[in-house]
Coordinates of N, CA and C in Angstrom, one line a residue:
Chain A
X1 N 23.0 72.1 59.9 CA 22.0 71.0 59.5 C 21.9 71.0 58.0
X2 N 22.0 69.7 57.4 CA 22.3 69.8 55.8 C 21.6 68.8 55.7
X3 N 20.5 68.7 55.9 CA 19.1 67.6 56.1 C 17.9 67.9 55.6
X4 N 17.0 67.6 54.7 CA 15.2 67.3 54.1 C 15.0 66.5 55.0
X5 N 14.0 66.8 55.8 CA 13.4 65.3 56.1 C 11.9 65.6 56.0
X6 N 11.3 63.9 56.2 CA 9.5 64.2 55.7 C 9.5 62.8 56.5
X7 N 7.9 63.4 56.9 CA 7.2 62.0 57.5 C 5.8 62.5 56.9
X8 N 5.3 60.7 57.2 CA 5.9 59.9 57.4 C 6.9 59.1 56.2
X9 N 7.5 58.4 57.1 CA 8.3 57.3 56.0 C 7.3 56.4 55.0
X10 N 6.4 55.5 55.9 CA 5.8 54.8 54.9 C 3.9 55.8 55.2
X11 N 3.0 55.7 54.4 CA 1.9 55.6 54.7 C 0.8 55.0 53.5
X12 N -0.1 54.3 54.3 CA -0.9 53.5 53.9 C -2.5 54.5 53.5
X13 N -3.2 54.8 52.7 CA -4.2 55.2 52.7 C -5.7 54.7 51.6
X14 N -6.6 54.9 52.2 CA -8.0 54.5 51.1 C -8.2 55.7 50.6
X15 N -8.9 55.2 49.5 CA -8.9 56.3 48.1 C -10.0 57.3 48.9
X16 N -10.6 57.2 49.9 CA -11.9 58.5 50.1 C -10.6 58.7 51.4
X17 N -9.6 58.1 51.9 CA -9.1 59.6 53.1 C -8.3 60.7 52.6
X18 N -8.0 61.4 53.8 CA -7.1 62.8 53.4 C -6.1 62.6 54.4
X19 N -5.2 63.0 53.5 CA -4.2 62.9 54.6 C -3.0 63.8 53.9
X20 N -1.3 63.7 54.8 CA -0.9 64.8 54.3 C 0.3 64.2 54.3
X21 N 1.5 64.5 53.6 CA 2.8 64.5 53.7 C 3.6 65.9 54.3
X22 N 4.4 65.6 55.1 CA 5.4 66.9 55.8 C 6.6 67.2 55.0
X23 N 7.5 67.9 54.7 CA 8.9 68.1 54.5 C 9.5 69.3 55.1
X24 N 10.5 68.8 55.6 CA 11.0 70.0 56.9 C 12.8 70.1 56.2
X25 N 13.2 71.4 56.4 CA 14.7 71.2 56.1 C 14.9 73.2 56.8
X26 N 16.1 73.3 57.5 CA 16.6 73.9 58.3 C 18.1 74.3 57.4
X27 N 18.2 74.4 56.1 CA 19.2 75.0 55.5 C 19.3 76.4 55.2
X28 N 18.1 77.1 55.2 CA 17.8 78.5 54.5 C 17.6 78.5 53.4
X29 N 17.1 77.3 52.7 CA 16.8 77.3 51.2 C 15.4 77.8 50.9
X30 N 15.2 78.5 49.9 CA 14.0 79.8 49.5 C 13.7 78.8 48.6
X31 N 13.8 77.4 48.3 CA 13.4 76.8 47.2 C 13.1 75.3 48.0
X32 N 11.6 75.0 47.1 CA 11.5 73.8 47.8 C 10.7 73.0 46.6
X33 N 10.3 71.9 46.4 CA 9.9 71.0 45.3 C 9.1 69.5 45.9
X34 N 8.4 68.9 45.3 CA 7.6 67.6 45.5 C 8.2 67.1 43.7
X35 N 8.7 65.5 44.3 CA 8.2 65.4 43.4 C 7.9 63.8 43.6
X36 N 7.2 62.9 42.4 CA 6.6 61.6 42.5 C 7.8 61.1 41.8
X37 N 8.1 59.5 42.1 CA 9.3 58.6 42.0 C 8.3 57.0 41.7
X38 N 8.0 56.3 40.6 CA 7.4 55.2 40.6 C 8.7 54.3 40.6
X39 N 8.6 53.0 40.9 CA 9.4 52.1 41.1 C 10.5 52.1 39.7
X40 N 11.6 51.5 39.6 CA 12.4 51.6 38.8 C 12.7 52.8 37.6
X41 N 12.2 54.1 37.9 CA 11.8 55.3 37.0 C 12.7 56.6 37.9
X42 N 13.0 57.2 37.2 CA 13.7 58.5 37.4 C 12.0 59.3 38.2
X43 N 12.4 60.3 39.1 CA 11.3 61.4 39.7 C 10.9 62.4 38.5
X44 N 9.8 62.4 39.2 CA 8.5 63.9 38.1 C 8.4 64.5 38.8
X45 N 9.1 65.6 38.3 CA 8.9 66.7 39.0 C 7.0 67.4 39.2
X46 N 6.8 67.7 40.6 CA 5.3 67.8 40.8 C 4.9 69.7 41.2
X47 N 5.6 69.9 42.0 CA 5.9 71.3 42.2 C 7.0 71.9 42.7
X48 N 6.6 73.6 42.6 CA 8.0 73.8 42.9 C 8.1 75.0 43.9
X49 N 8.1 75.7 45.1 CA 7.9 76.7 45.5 C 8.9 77.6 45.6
X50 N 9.2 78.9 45.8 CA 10.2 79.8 45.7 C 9.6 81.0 46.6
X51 N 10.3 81.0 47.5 CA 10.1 82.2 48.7 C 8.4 81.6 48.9
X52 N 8.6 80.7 49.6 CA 7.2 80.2 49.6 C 5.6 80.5 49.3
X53 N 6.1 80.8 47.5 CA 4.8 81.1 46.5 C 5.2 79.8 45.5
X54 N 3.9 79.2 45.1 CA 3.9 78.4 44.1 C 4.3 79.1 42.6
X55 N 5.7 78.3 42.4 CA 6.6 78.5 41.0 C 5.6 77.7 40.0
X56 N 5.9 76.6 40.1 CA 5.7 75.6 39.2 C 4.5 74.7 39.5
X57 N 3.7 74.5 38.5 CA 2.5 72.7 38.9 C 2.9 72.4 37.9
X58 N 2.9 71.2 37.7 CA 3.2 70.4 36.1 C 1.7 69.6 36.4
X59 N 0.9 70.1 36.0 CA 0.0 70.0 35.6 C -0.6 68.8 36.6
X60 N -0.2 69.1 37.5 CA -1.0 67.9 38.6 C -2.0 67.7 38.9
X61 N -3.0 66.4 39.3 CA -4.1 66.7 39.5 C -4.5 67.7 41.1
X62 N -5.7 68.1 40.8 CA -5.9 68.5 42.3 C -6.4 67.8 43.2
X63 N -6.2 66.8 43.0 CA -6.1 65.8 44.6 C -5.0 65.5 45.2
X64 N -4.1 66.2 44.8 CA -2.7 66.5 45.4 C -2.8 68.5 45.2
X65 N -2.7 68.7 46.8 CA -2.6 70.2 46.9 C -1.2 70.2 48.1
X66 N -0.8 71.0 47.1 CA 0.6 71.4 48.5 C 0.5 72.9 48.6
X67 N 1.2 72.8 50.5 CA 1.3 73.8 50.7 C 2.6 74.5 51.2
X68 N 3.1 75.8 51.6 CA 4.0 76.3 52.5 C 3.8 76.9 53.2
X69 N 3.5 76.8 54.3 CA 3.7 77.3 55.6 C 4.9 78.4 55.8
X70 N 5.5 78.0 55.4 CA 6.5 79.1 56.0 C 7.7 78.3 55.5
X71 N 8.7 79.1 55.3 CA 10.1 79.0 54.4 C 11.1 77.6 55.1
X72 N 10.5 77.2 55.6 CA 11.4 75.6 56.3 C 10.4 74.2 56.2
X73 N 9.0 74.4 55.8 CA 8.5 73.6 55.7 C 7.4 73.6 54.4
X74 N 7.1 72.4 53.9 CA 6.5 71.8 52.5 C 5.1 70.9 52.7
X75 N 4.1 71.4 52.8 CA 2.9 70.2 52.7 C 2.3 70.0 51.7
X76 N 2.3 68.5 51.6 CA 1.3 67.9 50.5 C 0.4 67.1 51.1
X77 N -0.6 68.1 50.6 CA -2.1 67.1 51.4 C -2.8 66.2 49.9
X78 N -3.4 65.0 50.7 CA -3.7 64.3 49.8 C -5.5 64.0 50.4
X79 N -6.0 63.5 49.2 CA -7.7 63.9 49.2 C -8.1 63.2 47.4
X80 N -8.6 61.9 47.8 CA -8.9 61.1 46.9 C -8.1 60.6 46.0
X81 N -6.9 60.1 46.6 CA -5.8 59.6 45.6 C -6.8 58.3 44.8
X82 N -6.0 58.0 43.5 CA -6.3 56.9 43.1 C -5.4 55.6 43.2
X83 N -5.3 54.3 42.8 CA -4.3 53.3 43.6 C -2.8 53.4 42.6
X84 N -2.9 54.3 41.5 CA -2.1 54.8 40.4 C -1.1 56.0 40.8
X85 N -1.8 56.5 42.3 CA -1.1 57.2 42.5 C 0.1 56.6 44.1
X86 N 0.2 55.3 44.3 CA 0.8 54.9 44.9 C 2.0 55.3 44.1
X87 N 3.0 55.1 45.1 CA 4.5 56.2 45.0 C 5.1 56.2 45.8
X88 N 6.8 56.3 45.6 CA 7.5 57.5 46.6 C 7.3 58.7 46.7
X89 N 7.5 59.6 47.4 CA 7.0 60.9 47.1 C 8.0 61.7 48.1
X90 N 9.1 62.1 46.8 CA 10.3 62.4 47.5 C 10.2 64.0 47.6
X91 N 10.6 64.8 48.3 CA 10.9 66.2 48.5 C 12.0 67.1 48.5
X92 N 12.6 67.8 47.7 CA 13.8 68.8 48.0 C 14.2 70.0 48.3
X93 N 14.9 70.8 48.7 CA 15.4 72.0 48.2 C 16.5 72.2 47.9
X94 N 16.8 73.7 47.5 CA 17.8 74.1 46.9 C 18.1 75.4 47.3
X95 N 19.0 76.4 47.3 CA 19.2 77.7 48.3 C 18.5 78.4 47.4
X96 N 18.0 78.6 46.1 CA 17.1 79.3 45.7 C 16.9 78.8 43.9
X97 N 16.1 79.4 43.4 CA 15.3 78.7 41.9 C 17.3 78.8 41.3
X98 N 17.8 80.1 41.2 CA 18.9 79.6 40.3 C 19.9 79.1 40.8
X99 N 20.2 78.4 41.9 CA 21.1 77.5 42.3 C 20.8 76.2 41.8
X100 N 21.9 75.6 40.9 CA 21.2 74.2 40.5 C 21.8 73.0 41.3
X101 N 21.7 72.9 42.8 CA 22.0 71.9 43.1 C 20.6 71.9 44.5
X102 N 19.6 70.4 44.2 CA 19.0 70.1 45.3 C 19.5 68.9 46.1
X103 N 18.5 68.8 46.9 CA 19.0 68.3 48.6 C 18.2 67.2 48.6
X104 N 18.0 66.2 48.4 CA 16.9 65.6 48.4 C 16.3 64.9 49.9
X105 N 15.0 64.6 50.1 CA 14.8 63.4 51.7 C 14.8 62.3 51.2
X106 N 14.5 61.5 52.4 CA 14.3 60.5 52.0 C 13.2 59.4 51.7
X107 N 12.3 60.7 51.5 CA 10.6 60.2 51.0 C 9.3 59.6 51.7
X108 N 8.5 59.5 51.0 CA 7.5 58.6 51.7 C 6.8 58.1 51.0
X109 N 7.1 56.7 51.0 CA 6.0 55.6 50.4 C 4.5 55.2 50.6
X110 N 4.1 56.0 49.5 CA 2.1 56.2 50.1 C 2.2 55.2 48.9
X111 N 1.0 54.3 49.8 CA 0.1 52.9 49.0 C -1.3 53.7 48.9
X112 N -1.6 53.5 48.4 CA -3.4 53.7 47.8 C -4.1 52.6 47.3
X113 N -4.8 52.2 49.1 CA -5.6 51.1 48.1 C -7.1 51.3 47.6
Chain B
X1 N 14.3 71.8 23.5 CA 14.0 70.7 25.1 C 15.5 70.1 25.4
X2 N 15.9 70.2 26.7 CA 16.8 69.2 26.9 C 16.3 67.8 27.2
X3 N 17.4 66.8 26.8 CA 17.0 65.6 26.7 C 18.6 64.9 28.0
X4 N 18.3 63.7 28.8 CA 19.5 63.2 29.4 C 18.9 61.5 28.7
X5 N 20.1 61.0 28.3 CA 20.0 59.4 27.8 C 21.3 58.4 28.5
X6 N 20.7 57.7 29.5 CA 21.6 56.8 30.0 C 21.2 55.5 29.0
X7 N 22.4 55.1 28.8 CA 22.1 53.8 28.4 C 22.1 52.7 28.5
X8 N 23.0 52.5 29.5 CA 23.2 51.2 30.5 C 21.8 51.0 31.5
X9 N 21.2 50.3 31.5 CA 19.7 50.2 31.8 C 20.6 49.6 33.9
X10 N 21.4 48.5 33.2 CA 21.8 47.8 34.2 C 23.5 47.5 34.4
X11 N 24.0 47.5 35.4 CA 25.6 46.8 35.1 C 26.0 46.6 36.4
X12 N 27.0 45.7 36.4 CA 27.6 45.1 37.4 C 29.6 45.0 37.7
X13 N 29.7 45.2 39.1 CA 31.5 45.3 38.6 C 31.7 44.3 40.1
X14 N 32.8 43.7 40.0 CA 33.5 43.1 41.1 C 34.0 44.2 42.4
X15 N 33.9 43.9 43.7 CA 34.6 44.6 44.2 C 36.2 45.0 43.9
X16 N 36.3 46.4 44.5 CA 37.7 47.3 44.2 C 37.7 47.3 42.5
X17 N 36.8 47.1 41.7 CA 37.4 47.3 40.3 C 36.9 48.7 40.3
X18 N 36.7 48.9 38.9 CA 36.4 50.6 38.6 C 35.4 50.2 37.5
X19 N 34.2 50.9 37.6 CA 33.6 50.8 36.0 C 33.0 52.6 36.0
X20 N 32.6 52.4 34.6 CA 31.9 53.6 34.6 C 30.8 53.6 33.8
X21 N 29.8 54.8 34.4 CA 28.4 54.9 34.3 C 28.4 56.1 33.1
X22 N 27.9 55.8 31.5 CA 27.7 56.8 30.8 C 26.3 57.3 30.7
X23 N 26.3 59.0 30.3 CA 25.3 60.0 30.3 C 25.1 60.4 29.2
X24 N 24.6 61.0 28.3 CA 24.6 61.5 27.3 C 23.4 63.0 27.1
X25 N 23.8 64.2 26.8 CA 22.4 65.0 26.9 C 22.3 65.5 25.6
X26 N 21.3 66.8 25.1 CA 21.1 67.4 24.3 C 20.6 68.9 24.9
X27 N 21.7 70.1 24.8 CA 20.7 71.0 25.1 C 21.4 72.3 23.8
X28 N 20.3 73.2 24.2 CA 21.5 74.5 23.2 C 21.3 75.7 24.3
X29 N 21.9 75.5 25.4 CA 22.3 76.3 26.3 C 23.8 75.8 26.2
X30 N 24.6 77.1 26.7 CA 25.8 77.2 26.6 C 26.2 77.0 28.1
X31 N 25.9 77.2 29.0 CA 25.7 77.7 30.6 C 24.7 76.6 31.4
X32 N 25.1 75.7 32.2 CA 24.3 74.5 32.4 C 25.0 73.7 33.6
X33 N 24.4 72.7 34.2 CA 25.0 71.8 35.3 C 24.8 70.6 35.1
X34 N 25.5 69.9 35.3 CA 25.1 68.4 35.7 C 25.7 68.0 36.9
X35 N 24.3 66.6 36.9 CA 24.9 65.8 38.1 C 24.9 64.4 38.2
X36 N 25.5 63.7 38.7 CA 25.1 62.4 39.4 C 24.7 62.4 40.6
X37 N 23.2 61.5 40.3 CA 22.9 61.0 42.1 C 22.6 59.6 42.2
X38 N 22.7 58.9 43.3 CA 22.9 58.3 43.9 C 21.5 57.6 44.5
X39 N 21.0 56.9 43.9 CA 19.8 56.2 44.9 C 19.8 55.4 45.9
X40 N 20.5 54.4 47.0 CA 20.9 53.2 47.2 C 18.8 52.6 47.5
X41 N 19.0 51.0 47.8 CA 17.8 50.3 48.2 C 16.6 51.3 49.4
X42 N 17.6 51.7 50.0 CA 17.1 53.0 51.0 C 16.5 54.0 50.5
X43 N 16.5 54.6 49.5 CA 15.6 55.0 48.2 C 16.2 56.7 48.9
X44 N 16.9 57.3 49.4 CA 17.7 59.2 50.0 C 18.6 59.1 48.4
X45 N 17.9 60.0 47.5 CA 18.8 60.6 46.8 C 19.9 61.1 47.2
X46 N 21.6 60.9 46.8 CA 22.5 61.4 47.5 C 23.1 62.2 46.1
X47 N 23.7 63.0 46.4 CA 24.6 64.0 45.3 C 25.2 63.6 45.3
X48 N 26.2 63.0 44.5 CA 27.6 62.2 44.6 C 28.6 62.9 43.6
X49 N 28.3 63.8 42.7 CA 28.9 64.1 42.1 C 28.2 65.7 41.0
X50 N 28.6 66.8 40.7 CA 27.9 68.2 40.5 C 29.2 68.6 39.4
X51 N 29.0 69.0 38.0 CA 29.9 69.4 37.1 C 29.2 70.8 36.4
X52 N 29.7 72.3 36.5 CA 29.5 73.3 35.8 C 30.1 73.4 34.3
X53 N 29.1 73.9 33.4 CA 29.1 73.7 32.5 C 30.6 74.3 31.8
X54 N 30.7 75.4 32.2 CA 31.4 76.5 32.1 C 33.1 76.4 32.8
X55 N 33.0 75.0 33.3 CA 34.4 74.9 33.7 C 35.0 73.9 33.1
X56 N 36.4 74.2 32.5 CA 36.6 72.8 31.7 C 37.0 71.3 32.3
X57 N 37.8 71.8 33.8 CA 38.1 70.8 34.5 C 37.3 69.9 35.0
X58 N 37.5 68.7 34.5 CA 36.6 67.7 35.5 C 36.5 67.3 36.8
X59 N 35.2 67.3 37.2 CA 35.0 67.0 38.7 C 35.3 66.1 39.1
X60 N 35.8 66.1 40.3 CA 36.2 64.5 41.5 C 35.8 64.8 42.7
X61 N 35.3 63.5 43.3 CA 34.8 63.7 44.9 C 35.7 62.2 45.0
X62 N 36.5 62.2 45.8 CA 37.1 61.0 46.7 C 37.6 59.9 45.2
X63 N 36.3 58.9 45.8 CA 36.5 57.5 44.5 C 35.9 57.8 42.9
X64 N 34.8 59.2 43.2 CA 34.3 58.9 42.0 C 34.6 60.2 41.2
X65 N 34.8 60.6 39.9 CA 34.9 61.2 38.8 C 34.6 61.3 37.6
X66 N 34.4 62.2 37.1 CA 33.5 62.4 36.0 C 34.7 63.1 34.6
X67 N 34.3 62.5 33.6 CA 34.5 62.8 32.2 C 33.5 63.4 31.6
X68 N 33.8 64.8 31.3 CA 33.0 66.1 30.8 C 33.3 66.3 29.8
X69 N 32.8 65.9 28.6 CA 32.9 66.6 27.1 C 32.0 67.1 26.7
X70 N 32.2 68.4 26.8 CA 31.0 69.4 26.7 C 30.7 69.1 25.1
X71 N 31.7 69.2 23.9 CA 31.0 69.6 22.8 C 30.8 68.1 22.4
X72 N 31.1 67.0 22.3 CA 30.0 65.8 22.8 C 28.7 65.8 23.2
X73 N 29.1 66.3 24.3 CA 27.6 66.2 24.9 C 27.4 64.9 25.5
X74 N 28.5 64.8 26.7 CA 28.7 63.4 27.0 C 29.5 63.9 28.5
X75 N 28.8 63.2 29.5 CA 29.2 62.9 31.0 C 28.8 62.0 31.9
X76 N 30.4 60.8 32.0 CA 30.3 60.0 32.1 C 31.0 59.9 34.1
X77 N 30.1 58.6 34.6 CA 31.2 59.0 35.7 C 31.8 57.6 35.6
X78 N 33.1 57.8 36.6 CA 33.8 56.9 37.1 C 33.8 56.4 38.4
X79 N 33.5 55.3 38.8 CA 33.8 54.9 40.3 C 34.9 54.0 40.3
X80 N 36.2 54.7 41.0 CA 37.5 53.9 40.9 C 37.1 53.0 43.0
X81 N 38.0 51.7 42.6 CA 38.0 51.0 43.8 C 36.0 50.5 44.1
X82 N 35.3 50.2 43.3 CA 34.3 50.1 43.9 C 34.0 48.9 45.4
X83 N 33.2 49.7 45.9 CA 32.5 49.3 47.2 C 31.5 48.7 47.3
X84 N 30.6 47.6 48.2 CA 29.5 47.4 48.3 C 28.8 48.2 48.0
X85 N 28.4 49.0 49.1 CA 27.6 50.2 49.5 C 27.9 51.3 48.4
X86 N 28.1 51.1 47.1 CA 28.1 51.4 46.0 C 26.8 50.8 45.2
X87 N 26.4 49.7 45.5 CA 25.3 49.0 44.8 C 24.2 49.8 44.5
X88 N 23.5 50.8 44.0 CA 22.8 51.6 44.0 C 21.6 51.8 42.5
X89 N 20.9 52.4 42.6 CA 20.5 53.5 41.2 C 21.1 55.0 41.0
X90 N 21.5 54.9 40.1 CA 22.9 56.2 39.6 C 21.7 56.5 38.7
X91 N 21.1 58.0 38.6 CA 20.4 59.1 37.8 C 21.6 60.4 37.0
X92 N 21.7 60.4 35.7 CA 22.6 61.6 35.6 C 21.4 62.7 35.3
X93 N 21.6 64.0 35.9 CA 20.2 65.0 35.6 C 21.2 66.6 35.5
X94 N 20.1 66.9 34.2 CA 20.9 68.3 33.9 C 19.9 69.2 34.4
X95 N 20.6 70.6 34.7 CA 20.0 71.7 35.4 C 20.2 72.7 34.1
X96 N 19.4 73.6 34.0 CA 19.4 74.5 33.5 C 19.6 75.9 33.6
X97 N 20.4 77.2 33.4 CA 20.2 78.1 34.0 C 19.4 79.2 33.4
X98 N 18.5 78.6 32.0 CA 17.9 79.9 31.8 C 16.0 79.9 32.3
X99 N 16.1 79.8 33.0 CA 14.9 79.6 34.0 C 14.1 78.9 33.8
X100 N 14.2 77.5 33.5 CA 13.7 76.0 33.4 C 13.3 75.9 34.9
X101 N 14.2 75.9 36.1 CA 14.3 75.8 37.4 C 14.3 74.5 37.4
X102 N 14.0 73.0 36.3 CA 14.0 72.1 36.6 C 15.0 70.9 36.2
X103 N 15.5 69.7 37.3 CA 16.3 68.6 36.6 C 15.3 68.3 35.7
X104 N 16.5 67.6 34.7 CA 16.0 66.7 33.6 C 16.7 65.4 34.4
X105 N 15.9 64.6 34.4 CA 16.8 63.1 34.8 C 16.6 61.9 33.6
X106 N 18.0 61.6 33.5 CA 18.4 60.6 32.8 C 17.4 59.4 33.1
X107 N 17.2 58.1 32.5 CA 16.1 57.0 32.8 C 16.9 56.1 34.1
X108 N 17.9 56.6 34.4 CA 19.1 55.5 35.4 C 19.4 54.3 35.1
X109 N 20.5 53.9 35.9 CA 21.6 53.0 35.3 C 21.6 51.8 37.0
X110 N 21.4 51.4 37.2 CA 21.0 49.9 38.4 C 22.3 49.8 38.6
X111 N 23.3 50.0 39.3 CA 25.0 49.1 39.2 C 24.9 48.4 40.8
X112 N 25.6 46.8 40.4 CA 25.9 46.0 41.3 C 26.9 45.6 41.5
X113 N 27.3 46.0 42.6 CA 28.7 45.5 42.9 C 28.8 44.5 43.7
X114 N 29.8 43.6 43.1 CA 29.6 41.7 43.7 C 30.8 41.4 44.4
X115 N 30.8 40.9 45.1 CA 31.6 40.8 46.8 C 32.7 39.6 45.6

């Protein structure tokens, strides 16, 4: 299996719900990443996990908290987005931080109205 | 800092022609990767193409190929025979190996390929 995947595909949400994104991948990669994708723009990197401990925040707010569960899966819970933070919100891994090649899904488009 | 600079914002090729997509970076690491990926309208980053710094031979997968001049500082790819389903957003993004852990992505290049 040589597959990221996340649900949902699309989701719709108001600025007071909470809700979450999934990312699931079954390769044995110790490395996993969020990152945000605005329309016509290269992805920002958002985080980055390694043996599922937080590596990296680039300084995100905390109304985006992610988590790891466990070394095959990625959650990003969301809790008071603003409508600026509508996005793709693509997810990857990689077999570990020094391997430089990621895997990417194929995202989820959160609206924030 | 590394820097990736695509410059072609947008471009377009006839079917079966060949064009190519140029990259340009800045780093002072000797030891490094790059890549091309692949966006199509479906928005699944695909890997289409991965070059080590450290090797001089240039990379090929099938149609597409890349021109690697390291002390340039220039990697460009080629897509020979283009296809529809070529129509895409092309990102070139450098990796790092001295514990950045992160892509640098280029601003991408739009290519449309016209029937």
């Amino acid at each position: 299996d040589t597959e990221v995947t996340q649900t949902p595909k699309h989701l719709v949400m108001g600025m007071t719900n909470k809700k979450s994104l999934k990312c699931e991948q079954h390769m044995g990669h110790r490395a996993m990443y969020w990152y945000k994708q605005k329309a016509k723009k290269p992805p920002e990197l958002m985080f980055v996990y390694s043996y599922e401990k937080l590596s990296i925040n680039e300084s995100v707010p905390s109304r985006f908290s992610p988590e790891c569960p466990n070394s095959s899966l990625l959650n990003l819970h969301l809790h008071a987005l603003q409508p600026e933070d509508s996005a793709l919100y693509l997810c990857a891994s990689s077999q570990d931080l020094d391997t430089n090649e990621q895997f990417f899904g194929p995202g989820t488009r959160l609206t924030v109205l | 800092a590394q820097t990736v600079t695509q410059s072609q914002p947008e471009m377009s090729v006839q079917e079966a022609e060949t064009v190519t997509l140029s990259c340009t970076y800045d780093t002072s690491e000797s030891n490094y990767y790059l890549f091309w990926y692949k966006q199509p309208p479906s928005r699944q980053m695909i890997l289409v193409i991965r070059q080590e710094a450290y090797k001089q031979q240039n990379a090929t997968e099938n149609r597409f190929s890349v021109n690697f001049q390291k002390a340039a500082k220039s990697f460009s790819l080629k897509i020979s025979d283009s296809q529809l389903g070529d129509t895409a957003m092309y990102f070139c993004a450098f990796g790092g190996t001295s514990g950045t852990y992160k892509y640098i992505f280029g601003t991408g290049t739009r290519l449309k390929v016209l029937a």
